[in-house]
C-alpha positions as a printed Julia matrix, in Angstrom:
456×3 Matrix{Float64}:
 135.3   329.71  -77.81
 138.2   329.37  -75.6
 137.83  329.81  -71.85
 140.1   332.51  -70.49
 142.63  331.44  -67.8
 141.17  333.76  -65.29
 137.53  334.98  -65.28
 136.6   338.58  -66.37
 133.53  339.41  -64.62
 134.67  342.75  -63.24
 135.88  344.0   -66.75
 139.18  344.37  -68.65
 141.08  346.06  -65.85
 140.41  342.69  -63.65
 141.56  340.5   -66.49
 145.05  342.33  -67.02
 145.53  342.18  -63.09
 145.1   338.56  -63.44
 147.61  338.4   -65.97
 150.04  340.12  -64.41
 149.73  338.19  -61.14
 150.43  335.11  -63.26
 153.6   336.48  -64.44
 154.69  337.36  -60.93
 153.99  333.89  -59.68
 156.22  332.39  -62.54
 159.08  335.0   -61.59
 158.76  333.9   -57.73
 158.68  329.97  -58.8
 161.96  330.6   -60.36
 163.44  332.48  -57.62
 162.41  329.63  -55.18
 164.13  327.12  -57.64
 167.29  329.21  -57.77
 167.24  329.39  -53.9
 166.97  325.85  -53.47
 169.87  325.38  -55.74
 171.85  327.9   -53.88
 171.26  326.16  -50.4
 172.18  322.93  -51.95
 175.22  324.38  -53.41
 176.08  326.26  -49.8
 175.71  322.71  -48.31
 178.14  321.23  -50.58
 180.43  323.94  -50.28
 179.93  323.8   -46.49
 181.0   320.16  -46.76
 183.83  321.09  -49.06
 184.97  323.71  -46.5
 184.87  321.42  -43.88
 186.97  318.69  -45.72
 189.36  321.46  -46.48
 189.72  322.56  -43.07
 190.27  318.89  -42.02
 192.63  318.6   -44.78
 194.75  321.81  -43.69
 194.79  320.47  -39.99
 196.02  316.9   -41.23
 198.6   318.94  -43.42
 199.48  320.95  -40.18
 199.95  317.85  -38.23
 202.12  316.17  -40.98
 204.47  319.09  -41.1
 204.93  319.07  -37.38
 205.48  315.2   -37.26
 208.12  315.91  -40.25
 209.65  318.8   -37.95
 210.25  316.28  -35.11
 211.8   313.3   -37.69
 214.08  316.41  -38.88
 215.09  317.39  -35.29
 215.44  313.67  -34.23
 217.8   313.0   -37.14
 219.75  316.2   -36.65
 220.24  315.23  -32.83
 221.24  311.83  -34.01
 223.76  313.17  -36.31
 225.25  316.04  -35.03
 224.99  316.02  -30.77
 228.34  316.38  -29.2
 228.0   312.68  -27.7
 226.28  309.65  -29.44
 222.76  309.14  -28.02
 220.44  306.06  -27.93
 217.76  306.37  -30.53
 215.43  304.47  -27.86
 216.34  307.11  -25.02
 215.56  310.04  -27.39
 212.07  308.84  -28.59
 211.19  307.8   -24.81
 212.13  311.01  -23.57
 209.86  312.79  -26.57
 207.11  310.78  -25.01
 207.62  311.64  -21.59
 207.73  315.2   -22.54
 204.5   314.88  -24.48
 202.46  313.27  -22.0
 203.7   315.55  -18.97
 203.21  318.57  -20.54
 199.2   317.69  -20.63
 198.99  317.8   -16.64
 200.87  316.73  -13.58
 199.26  312.99  -13.6
 199.7   311.97  -17.43
 203.12  310.16  -18.01
 204.97  307.24  -19.56
 205.57  304.04  -17.68
 208.21  302.19  -19.02
 209.19  298.58  -18.13
 210.39  299.53  -14.53
 207.76  302.33  -13.75
 205.01  299.79  -15.05
 206.1   297.13  -12.74
 206.57  299.24   -9.92
 203.07  300.66  -10.33
 201.68  297.06  -10.45
 203.64  296.13   -7.16
 202.64  299.35   -5.38
 198.63  298.67   -6.04
 199.12  295.31   -4.38
 200.42  296.95   -1.02
 204.23  296.36   -1.29
 206.92  298.36   -2.86
 210.3   299.58   -2.02
 211.11  303.48   -1.37
 210.79  306.09    1.26
 207.18  305.76    1.55
 206.07  309.19    0.36
 203.34  310.19   -2.35
 204.33  313.02   -4.47
 202.96  314.9    -7.22
 204.31  317.9    -9.48
 203.41  321.53   -9.11
 204.81  324.42  -11.03
 207.81  322.43  -11.79
 208.43  321.49   -8.4
 208.11  318.23   -6.35
 205.21  318.4    -3.8
 204.49  315.84   -1.14
 200.86  314.69   -1.2
 201.45  312.72    1.88
 203.78  310.2     3.86
 202.47  306.6     4.32
 202.18  305.54    8.01
 205.06  303.75    9.53
 207.41  304.3     6.54
 210.86  306.31    6.62
 209.27  309.62    5.47
 206.54  309.44    7.89
 208.89  308.77   10.78
 211.28  311.35    9.76
 208.65  314.01    9.98
 207.83  314.62    6.28
 204.37  316.34    6.12
 201.71  317.04    3.36
 202.36  320.13    1.02
 206.27  319.83    1.73
 208.29  320.37   -1.4
 211.42  318.44   -2.14
 213.73  320.66   -3.93
 217.09  318.66   -3.83
 218.21  314.91   -3.46
 221.65  314.23   -2.19
 222.54  318.02   -2.69
 221.43  317.88   -6.28
 218.34  320.2    -7.42
 215.32  318.45   -8.87
 213.36  321.6    -9.47
 212.04  321.37  -13.26
 212.48  317.77  -13.15
 209.85  315.29  -14.69
 208.02  313.58  -11.97
 209.25  310.13  -13.22
 212.7   311.32  -12.84
 212.39  312.48   -9.33
 210.87  309.38   -8.24
 213.91  307.45  -10.02
 216.22  309.83   -7.73
 214.21  309.0    -4.45
 213.95  305.32   -4.89
 217.09  303.18   -4.41
 218.75  300.02   -2.79
 216.87  299.13    0.5
 219.18  300.0     3.34
 220.72  302.84    1.47
 220.76  306.37    2.75
 219.36  309.53    0.88
 219.16  312.94    2.18
 216.49  315.23    0.71
 216.1   319.12    1.07
 212.6   320.35    2.2
 210.86  323.38    1.6
 208.34  324.06    4.07
 205.88  326.71    3.65
 208.09  330.04    3.95
 210.6   328.59    6.14
 214.13  327.91    5.54
 214.99  324.73    3.55
 216.47  322.04    5.54
 217.73  318.44    5.2
 216.14  315.31    6.05
 218.05  312.08    5.94
 216.25  308.92    5.36
 217.01  305.19    4.94
 215.39  303.45    2.04
 213.17  300.6     3.21
 210.66  298.02    1.86
 207.48  299.5     1.96
 204.99  297.14    3.39
 201.49  298.96    3.32
 199.02  297.95    6.01
 196.08  299.96    4.44
 193.72  299.39    7.63
 194.39  299.85   11.08
 191.63  300.02   13.9
 191.05  300.41   17.54
 188.1   301.15   19.92
 188.2   304.59   21.93
 185.55  304.36   24.84
 183.12  302.29   22.64
 183.85  304.15   19.64
 185.15  302.33   16.45
 188.09  303.95   14.97
 189.41  302.74   11.44
 192.46  304.41    9.46
 192.69  303.47    6.04
 196.14  304.63    4.71
 195.74  303.84    1.15
 193.42  302.07   -1.2
 195.1   298.71   -2.2
 193.63  295.46   -3.02
 193.67  294.73    0.6
 191.55  297.8     1.66
 187.98  296.88    1.59
 188.37  293.37    2.84
 190.35  294.62    5.63
 187.87  297.42    6.59
 184.89  294.73    6.43
 187.07  292.42    9.07
 187.92  295.54   11.22
 184.18  296.8    11.66
 183.21  293.34   12.26
 185.95  292.58   14.85
 185.0   295.89   16.68
 181.32  294.84   16.9
 182.39  291.54   18.33
 184.63  293.12   21.09
 181.85  295.61   21.99
 179.27  292.83   21.95
 177.37  294.61   19.21
 177.26  297.67   21.44
 179.43  300.27   19.45
 178.68  304.26   19.79
 179.72  305.09   16.35
 182.64  304.92   13.77
 185.36  307.2    12.92
 186.71  306.72    9.31
 190.36  308.28    9.18
 191.51  309.37    5.61
 193.91  312.11    6.55
 197.32  311.9     4.66
 195.61  309.04    2.39
 197.02  309.66   -1.1
 194.31  307.54   -2.59
 194.91  304.31   -5.12
 192.45  302.27   -6.63
 189.19  303.57   -7.99
 187.11  300.4    -7.44
 188.41  300.27   -3.9
 187.22  303.69   -2.97
 183.8   302.71   -4.69
 183.6   299.53   -2.43
 184.46  301.26    0.65
 181.7   303.98    0.12
 179.33  301.24   -0.89
 180.11  299.42    2.55
 178.52  302.43    4.3
 175.79  303.44    1.97
 172.24  301.59    1.27
 171.55  303.52   -1.9
 172.4   306.41   -4.22
 175.22  307.43   -6.54
 178.76  307.13   -5.24
 180.66  308.93   -7.75
 180.43  310.15  -11.51
 182.89  310.42  -14.3
 182.89  312.8   -17.3
 185.59  312.8   -19.81
 185.81  314.69  -23.2
 182.3   313.35  -24.35
 179.74  314.1   -21.85
 177.48  311.55  -23.24
 180.0   308.49  -22.42
 179.97  309.59  -18.89
 179.84  306.69  -16.25
 178.08  306.59  -12.95
 178.4   304.1   -10.03
 175.47  303.55   -7.69
 175.51  301.98   -3.93
 173.89  298.55   -3.02
 172.05  297.81    0.05
 173.77  296.98    3.26
 175.85  299.35    5.65
 178.61  297.37    7.47
 178.4   300.31   10.46
 174.61  299.38   10.83
 173.55  303.02   10.66
 175.7   304.27   13.74
 176.75  307.95   13.52
 179.89  308.57   11.55
 182.62  310.92   11.32
 185.27  310.99    8.61
 188.6   313.02    9.17
 190.32  314.49    6.03
 193.22  317.01    5.71
 195.25  318.38    2.9
 196.9   314.98    2.33
 193.46  313.22    1.5
 193.63  312.91   -2.43
 191.87  311.34   -5.2
 190.3   307.72   -3.97
 189.97  309.71   -0.26
 187.88  312.27   -1.65
 185.85  310.12   -3.52
 184.87  308.19   -0.35
 184.62  311.64    1.41
 182.45  313.31   -0.79
 180.15  310.37   -1.3
 179.44  310.03    2.44
 179.25  313.82    3.07
 176.67  314.27   -0.19
 174.35  311.47    1.28
 174.65  312.87    4.72
 175.92  309.27    5.95
 178.81  311.06    7.94
 180.07  314.55    8.83
 183.26  315.53    7.62
 185.71  316.89   10.16
 189.26  318.41    9.58
 190.55  320.76    6.8
 189.9   320.91    3.22
 191.31  317.92    0.89
 193.87  317.91   -1.73
 191.56  318.45   -4.76
 192.82  315.8    -7.22
 189.71  315.02   -8.94
 190.75  313.49  -12.28
 190.73  310.07  -13.64
 193.98  308.24  -14.98
 193.59  305.46  -17.28
 196.67  303.01  -17.5
 196.91  302.15  -21.15
 199.4   299.38  -22.11
 201.41  300.5   -25.29
 203.46  297.51  -25.45
 204.04  294.02  -23.65
 206.41  295.79  -21.07
 205.47  299.8   -21.12
 202.06  301.79  -20.67
 201.02  305.39  -20.4
 199.03  306.76  -17.5
 196.82  309.35  -19.43
 194.14  311.63  -17.6
 190.83  310.79  -19.27
 187.97  312.06  -17.33
 187.19  314.17  -13.95
 185.51  312.91  -10.84
 182.2   314.32   -9.62
 180.54  313.9    -6.13
 177.11  312.67   -5.98
 175.77  316.21   -5.94
 177.54  316.86   -9.15
 180.44  319.12   -7.74
 183.82  318.4    -9.52
 186.66  317.56   -6.87
 189.53  318.84   -9.22
 191.46  321.71   -7.6
 188.65  322.49   -5.29
 188.77  319.41   -2.81
 185.99  318.54   -0.38
 185.26  320.99    2.44
 184.85  319.41    5.85
 181.4   319.95    7.56
 183.27  321.13   10.66
 186.68  322.73   10.3
 189.2   322.02   12.86
 193.07  322.49   12.26
 195.67  320.18   13.48
 196.73  321.13   17.12
 198.17  319.6    20.46
 196.32  319.2    23.39
 198.12  320.18   26.46
 197.0   320.08   30.34
 197.35  323.5    31.92
 198.99  324.12   35.09
 197.21  325.01   38.22
 195.36  321.87   39.2
 191.6   321.58   39.81
 189.95  322.93   42.85
 186.54  321.7    43.92
 184.21  321.88   47.08
 185.73  318.63   48.48
 189.38  320.2    48.26
 188.67  322.83   50.5
 189.78  322.43   54.12
 186.95  321.5    56.59
 184.4   321.09   53.82
 181.24  319.02   54.91
 181.19  315.38   53.96
 184.98  315.47   52.6
 186.41  312.5    53.47
 189.52  310.65   52.17
 187.63  307.26   51.68
 185.1   309.02   49.93
 187.35  310.6    47.53
 188.87  307.17   47.05
 185.6   305.84   46.44
 184.78  308.31   43.88
 188.1   307.66   42.09
 187.49  304.15   42.01
 183.95  304.65   40.53
 185.25  306.55   37.35
 185.19  304.1    34.32
 188.51  303.16   33.04
 189.61  304.97   30.04
 191.54  303.06   27.33
 193.36  306.26   26.27
 194.93  309.33   27.58
 193.64  312.57   26.08
 197.17  313.94   25.43
 198.09  310.87   23.77
 195.6   311.48   20.76
 195.75  314.09   18.58
 193.29  317.07   18.64
 191.06  316.35   15.46
 190.6   312.76   16.39
 189.85  314.12   20.2
 187.11  316.36   18.43
 185.73  313.56   16.32
 185.5   311.24   19.61
 183.54  314.21   21.46
 181.1   314.56   18.36
 180.28  310.99   18.43
 179.84  311.03   22.25
 177.4   313.92   21.86
 175.3   312.28   19.43
 175.12  309.3    21.48
 174.09  311.14   24.58
 171.39  313.0    22.66
 170.08  309.53   21.75
 169.6   308.38   24.73
 168.0   311.57   25.83
 165.62  311.52   23.02
 161.99  311.13   24.54
 159.91  308.01   23.68
 157.35  308.97   20.71
């Protein structure tokens, strides 16, 4: 007797149910197979659609390149004057790069060589760092002891004409070419400052020799000014700090690092300057299109300021590398920032050679401070905002008890002795700027509190 596929212990009804369920299972199994095949087909279709989309995109690019070729050929054949092919192609490349952002550009042989010379700390021109904003040439900052600085050019000025010829709408590289010229030659620039009427400034072009580090001691407080970040900056900074310690027999009260109107420069110098004052921690990070390929740079042990109180001066002319240093020292609470908000250039430009003589400067990443804040278009906010101002002594003199006629114990000899006992000041309050004066006061206050601190 053949054994049934399903047992019939509950009668014929139960047996018929078992057969019906078996048929349903076969149906479901068939549907599952169809579903799997459908998924596989959909996957294949997805790949096909993706490939098709890429093909369509490539076709579009080829069409645009074909359009460029057609226009190029039409200009060669029909333009009113004969145009050099190389000039046309170079102009097209410049237009492509400058359309991306104000800092991407094409560097022909002359521009490329000029850039390499500038990073070494010596070049010819007016001594002014500029950028492009809304089709206008904007001053980032003048460089100390250059024609531009001596003529009173200020950060955030706009240069709208050179020798009575408008440069509004001109590319940044072309504007630079107009501003540069033979050493000793005269140039007149028209400046737009805030909402004031435009005015002319005459300058004599000169060979710009950048001394990137200057230093001085004010009442036992070390003051170091960095004018740019060139190959000379970090060695000059270390030498300056060491020399000030020697002059004070190791008894400096603190250090002021002045980054005002410093337009930036070499990234590796910004990192090494930050590292010089930090014992540990992240200095800066860069992130490009692919977030997984970001780069982080960390400090090594050693503080050339020996842990002394620090104040960093910044303003709207502090850009790029200056903002990296200011952001790192602020985030690690190594220094207090005093002044006004910085420029806000937080993008990374890579110089990519495209031939033996030319290169392109391409924005490839953004800078982030150790706390993860982007510098781009935001800048670095100071801990203490102090606007630039001028210190003036109010008229009227000073009256004290000893100045009153017939005052007790008031003698001319005593007054003379009291005057002689005052410590000699190496500077006059009205001969330094207001922001620096406030920074000096801040470090004096910290130094005074450290003396008053009770022994534990």
